[in-house]
Amino acid sequence: MQKGSQSFKFDIPVYIEQTASVVGEKESEGPLGRMFDVVIKDPMSGKDNWEQAESALQEAVVDKLLMKTSYKKEQIRYILSGDLLGQLIATSFGISKYEIPHFGIYGACSTFGEALSLGALIISAGAADRLICMASSHFASAEKQFRFPLEYGNQRPKASTWTVTGSGAAVITNERQPVAITGITTGKIIDYGVKDSMNMGACMAPAAADLIVANFKDFDTDEKYYDRIITGDLGTVGREILINLVKEKGYDISQIHMDCGIEIFDPQKQGTHAGGSGCGCSAVVFSSYIIDNVRDGKWKRILFIPTGALLSTVSYNEGQSVPGIAHGVIVEHV
């Protein structure tokens, strides 16, 4: 059922059957370290370059997910997945061996939310009974593509975030499970003219604020409807902007808001400044910490909002602003 201008409510919920998470060593040393399924201590994963190392993360998380569910690859109808690299190259090589029909998607760091949204629509339409939603990022491959090679040793400003090395994945299905996707709100591209590519939180916060307000209006509700509103990777800078923007619209989410980028690292001990970022940030935190709290019933209903900064390796160097986007997924304990 369409709701308002941007949302969809599933008359029959789509269920999250199982999740898996694979992270690097730095992520395992953070506050959520014990919750991740697999830790890969070699940042190269035994490969020849950073891009291949990120592909290894995707391969590892699919392997873990199939092991946890006992499914054979033939029982998975589709994989919806993406990464931050040009032409989704980490995904292309990471999952090719499975020979599962694939939709490659790109929403920058919001990719996991986009995958869950599109996957839920596919399941609800009867086009599949079971599929995998997945996203990944790698600190070194992202720095190489979007900023500076690690060998350059550039200084990172306090507003910058640390790209998470990790991959998270979920099996969603039409078979009843304790956790369900009951609705989605699809974000719009929002551009406040921010041109600082090292301050992703400021670029993405307006898109997250716009989506939250749209969700409230479409579902005729407010912040009291949710136990948690969880963004993907705004970090400490973006969180402050988000709360202020939403407050200007008449809602106070300060007591229920969380951010995956803030949760995954300890900035004082790990030197991550404003927090974590990347496709893998929201994917691994959702596939561990968040899903566990919903499955156990600690959180009855959450609004999960992976956020993305839409820049290219060329656009910001030519003086273009960095637009943002966000995708909202309503997840409930059933």
Short mmCIF file of N, CA and C in Angstrom, two decimals, residues 5 41 88 131 144 155 189 235 253 260 263 266 292 308 323:
data_model
loop_
_atom_site.label_atom_id
_atom_site.label_comp_id
_atom_site.label_asym_id
_atom_site.label_seq_id
_atom_site.Cartn_x
_atom_site.Cartn_y
_atom_site.Cartn_z
N SER A 5 3.66 10.50 -0.05
CA SER A 5 4.37 10.77 -1.29
C SER A 5 5.64 9.95 -1.48
N LYS A 41 41.81 -10.21 10.00
CA LYS A 41 42.86 -9.37 10.55
C LYS A 41 43.83 -8.85 9.50
N LEU A 88 30.94 -0.75 -9.27
CA LEU A 88 30.69 -1.81 -8.29
C LEU A 88 31.68 -2.96 -8.45
N LEU A 131 15.89 -13.85 -0.79
CA LEU A 131 17.00 -13.19 -1.47
C LEU A 131 17.97 -12.62 -0.44
N LYS A 144 41.69 5.40 -1.44
CA LYS A 144 42.38 5.41 -2.73
C LYS A 144 41.51 6.04 -3.81
N GLN A 155 46.66 14.52 6.38
CA GLN A 155 46.04 14.73 7.68
C GLN A 155 44.52 14.76 7.53
N ILE A 189 17.06 13.09 -3.37
CA ILE A 189 18.39 13.70 -3.38
C ILE A 189 18.25 15.12 -2.84
N GLY A 235 27.88 10.38 11.85
CA GLY A 235 28.93 10.76 12.78
C GLY A 235 28.47 11.84 13.73
N ILE A 253 14.00 14.25 18.12
CA ILE A 253 14.45 12.85 18.07
C ILE A 253 15.71 12.62 18.90
N CYS A 260 25.01 4.56 13.39
CA CYS A 260 25.92 3.42 13.28
C CYS A 260 27.38 3.86 13.30
N GLU A 263 28.45 4.43 16.83
CA GLU A 263 28.47 3.23 17.67
C GLU A 263 29.67 2.32 17.40
N ASP A 266 35.44 3.74 18.89
CA ASP A 266 35.72 4.60 20.04
C ASP A 266 36.67 5.69 19.54
N ASP A 292 20.01 -7.89 16.58
CA ASP A 292 19.92 -8.64 17.84
C ASP A 292 18.94 -7.98 18.80
N GLY A 308 23.76 8.41 2.52
CA GLY A 308 24.80 8.38 1.49
C GLY A 308 25.15 9.76 0.97
N PRO A 323 25.66 16.26 -2.84
CA PRO A 323 24.28 15.98 -2.41
C PRO A 323 24.24 14.75 -1.51
#
